[in-house]
Coordinates of C-alpha atoms and ligand atoms in Angstrom, one line a residue:
X1 CA 232.8 162.2 192.5
X2 CA 229.7 164.5 192.7
X3 CA 228.9 163.6 189.2
X4 CA 229.0 159.9 190.0
X5 CA 226.7 160.3 193.0
X6 CA 224.1 162.1 191.0
X7 CA 223.8 159.5 188.2
X8 CA 223.5 156.8 191.0
X9 CA 220.7 158.7 192.8
X10 CA 218.8 159.1 189.5
X11 CA 219.3 155.4 188.8
X12 CA 217.9 154.5 192.4
X13 CA 214.9 156.6 192.0
X14 CA 214.1 155.2 188.7
X15 CA 214.3 151.7 189.7
X16 CA 212.1 152.2 192.8
X17 CA 209.5 153.8 190.6
X18 CA 209.5 151.2 188.1
X19 CA 209.5 148.4 190.8
X20 CA 206.5 150.1 192.3
X21 CA 204.5 150.5 189.1
X22 CA 205.1 146.8 188.2
X23 CA 203.9 145.6 191.6
X24 CA 200.8 147.9 191.8
X25 CA 199.5 146.7 188.1
X26 CA 200.2 143.0 188.9
X27 CA 198.3 143.2 192.1
X28 CA 195.4 145.0 190.6
X29 CA 195.2 142.5 187.6
X30 CA 195.3 139.5 189.9
X31 CA 192.5 141.0 192.1
X32 CA 190.2 142.0 189.3
X33 CA 190.4 139.0 187.1
X34 CA 191.0 135.5 188.5
X35 CA 192.4 133.2 186.0
X36 CA 189.5 131.3 183.8
X37 CA 190.9 127.8 185.4
X38 CA 190.1 129.1 188.9
X39 CA 187.5 126.7 190.7
X40 CA 188.3 124.0 188.0
X41 CA 191.5 122.5 189.5
X42 CA 192.4 120.6 192.6
X43 CA 195.7 119.8 193.7
X44 CA 196.9 117.8 196.8
X45 CA 200.5 118.1 198.0
X46 CA 202.0 115.2 199.7
X47 CA 205.7 116.1 200.6
X48 CA 207.2 117.6 197.6
X49 CA 204.7 116.0 195.3
X50 CA 201.8 117.6 194.0
X51 CA 198.9 115.8 192.2
X52 CA 196.2 117.8 190.4
X53 CA 192.9 116.6 189.1
X54 CA 190.3 118.7 186.9
X55 CA 186.5 119.0 186.6
X56 CA 184.3 118.0 183.5
X57 CA 184.6 121.7 182.3
X58 CA 188.2 121.9 182.0
X59 CA 188.5 118.2 180.7
X60 CA 186.4 119.7 177.6
X61 CA 189.2 122.1 177.0
X62 CA 191.8 119.4 177.2
X63 CA 189.8 117.4 174.7
X64 CA 189.5 120.3 172.2
X65 CA 193.2 120.6 172.5
X66 CA 193.6 117.4 170.7
X67 CA 192.8 119.5 167.5
X68 CA 195.9 121.3 168.2
X69 CA 198.3 118.7 169.0
X70 CA 199.3 117.7 165.3
X71 CA 200.9 121.0 164.9
X72 CA 201.7 122.4 168.4
X73 CA 203.0 119.1 169.9
X74 CA 201.4 116.3 172.1
X75 CA 202.0 118.4 175.2
X76 CA 201.6 121.7 173.6
X77 CA 205.2 122.7 173.8
X78 CA 205.7 123.0 170.1
X79 CA 206.9 121.0 167.2
X80 CA 208.9 121.5 164.1
X81 CA 205.8 122.9 162.4
X82 CA 204.1 124.9 165.2
X83 CA 205.0 127.2 168.0
X84 CA 204.7 126.2 171.9
X85 CA 201.3 127.2 172.8
X86 CA 202.5 127.0 176.5
X87 CA 205.0 129.9 175.8
X88 CA 202.4 131.6 173.4
X89 CA 199.8 131.9 176.1
X90 CA 202.1 133.9 178.3
X91 CA 202.6 136.4 175.5
X92 CA 199.0 136.9 174.0
X93 CA 195.8 138.0 175.6
X94 CA 192.3 136.4 175.4
X95 CA 191.4 138.8 172.3
X96 CA 194.3 137.7 170.3
X97 CA 193.8 134.1 171.2
X98 CA 190.0 134.2 170.0
X99 CA 191.0 136.1 166.9
X100 CA 193.6 133.7 165.9
X101 CA 191.6 130.5 166.7
X102 CA 188.5 131.6 164.9
X103 CA 190.1 133.2 161.9
X104 CA 193.5 131.6 161.7
X105 CA 196.4 133.6 160.1
X106 CA 199.6 133.2 158.0
X107 CA 203.0 134.1 159.9
X108 CA 206.6 133.7 159.7
X109 CA 206.4 130.1 160.8
X110 CA 203.5 128.9 158.6
X111 CA 199.8 128.8 158.4
X112 CA 197.6 128.6 161.6
X113 CA 194.2 127.3 160.2
X114 CA 191.0 129.1 161.5
X115 CA 188.5 127.0 163.5
X116 CA 185.5 129.1 163.5
X117 CA 183.3 126.5 161.8
X118 CA 184.4 123.5 163.8
X119 CA 182.1 122.8 166.7
X120 CA 184.8 120.5 168.4
X121 CA 186.9 123.6 169.2
X122 CA 184.3 126.6 169.1
X123 CA 182.0 125.0 171.5
X124 CA 184.8 124.6 174.0
X125 CA 187.0 127.6 173.3
X126 CA 186.6 129.1 176.8
X127 CA 187.9 125.7 178.2
X128 CA 190.5 125.3 175.7
X129 CA 191.9 128.8 176.7
X130 CA 191.6 128.0 180.3
X131 CA 193.3 124.8 179.9
X132 CA 196.2 126.2 177.8
X133 CA 196.6 129.2 180.2
X134 CA 196.7 126.7 183.2
X135 CA 199.7 125.0 181.4
X136 CA 201.4 128.3 180.6
X137 CA 201.0 129.5 184.1
X138 CA 202.5 126.1 185.4
X139 CA 199.4 125.1 187.3
X140 CA 198.9 122.1 185.4
X141 CA 201.5 119.4 184.1
X142 CA 201.4 118.2 180.5
X143 CA 199.3 115.2 179.6
X144 CA 196.0 113.6 180.5
X145 CA 194.4 114.5 184.0
X146 CA 192.0 112.7 186.2
X147 CA 188.7 114.3 187.0
X148 CA 187.9 115.0 190.6
X149 CA 184.1 115.4 190.0
X150 CA 183.1 111.9 188.8
Ligands
HEC201 C1 197.9 122.8 160.7 C2 198.7 123.1 161.9 C3 198.0 123.8 163.0 C4 197.0 123.4 163.8 C5 196.3 122.0 163.8 C6 196.7 124.4 164.8 N1 197.7 125.3 164.7 FE1 198.0 126.9 165.8 N2 199.5 127.6 164.8 C7 200.1 127.1 163.6 C8 201.2 127.5 163.3 C9 202.2 127.2 162.1 C10 201.4 128.8 163.9 C11 202.4 129.9 163.7 C12 202.0 130.9 162.6 C13 203.1 131.9 162.5 O1 203.2 132.7 163.4 O2 203.8 131.9 161.6 C14 200.3 128.8 164.9 C15 200.1 129.7 165.9 C16 199.1 129.6 166.9 C17 198.9 130.7 168.2 C18 199.9 131.9 168.2 C19 199.1 133.0 167.9 C20 200.0 134.3 167.8 O3 199.5 135.3 168.1 O4 201.3 134.2 167.9 C21 198.0 130.2 168.7 C22 197.5 130.8 170.0 C23 197.5 128.8 168.2 N3 198.3 128.7 167.1 C24 196.5 128.1 168.6 C25 196.1 127.1 168.1 C26 195.0 126.2 168.7 C27 194.2 126.6 170.1 C28 194.8 125.0 167.9 C29 193.8 124.1 168.1 C30 192.4 124.6 168.1 C31 195.7 125.2 166.9 N4 196.4 126.3 167.0 C32 195.9 124.3 165.9 C33 199.6 125.7 163.1 C34 198.4 125.1 163.6

């Protein structure tokens, strides 16, 4: 009985510590680095329907994404030849994104080409990252979006 009690107390304390650390680091990250799409999206909510529009800056990211659709799918959710970028952007950081998009690499699934010499991608790589992260974070729906700053 005593043994059982001890195990439980240890489990409880560990749970609280882990929970506390997770909360603190999430809060700090959110406070220090606003997501790169912040300030480029406007959403209106009517009842349970929310419609979002984007500015010219983020539209350039969506346009650059057209270079990726052939392998990563029309909506970026993946295809038979390329993984879902919506999921990938939740796993990798900005440094990895830049490295992969500039230089490419060969992995288990296949070859990801490098875009370092392609101005249609490189001139808008910040916007492309921001667009894909907004998709990954569930802030933007798939597909084309209207601009609010026309
Ligand atoms: C010719 C097909 C093709 C095109 C076009 C393409 N990719 Fe990829 N990409 C791949 C494949 C295949 C992989 C997976 C490689 C592996 O891990 O085996 C991949 C992986 C990735 C990853 C995951 C990196 C990681 O660390 O897991 C990212 C991010 C990515 N691509 C971004 C892009 C972006 C952005 C574009 C458009 C500018 C693009 N890709 C265009 C084929 C493509």
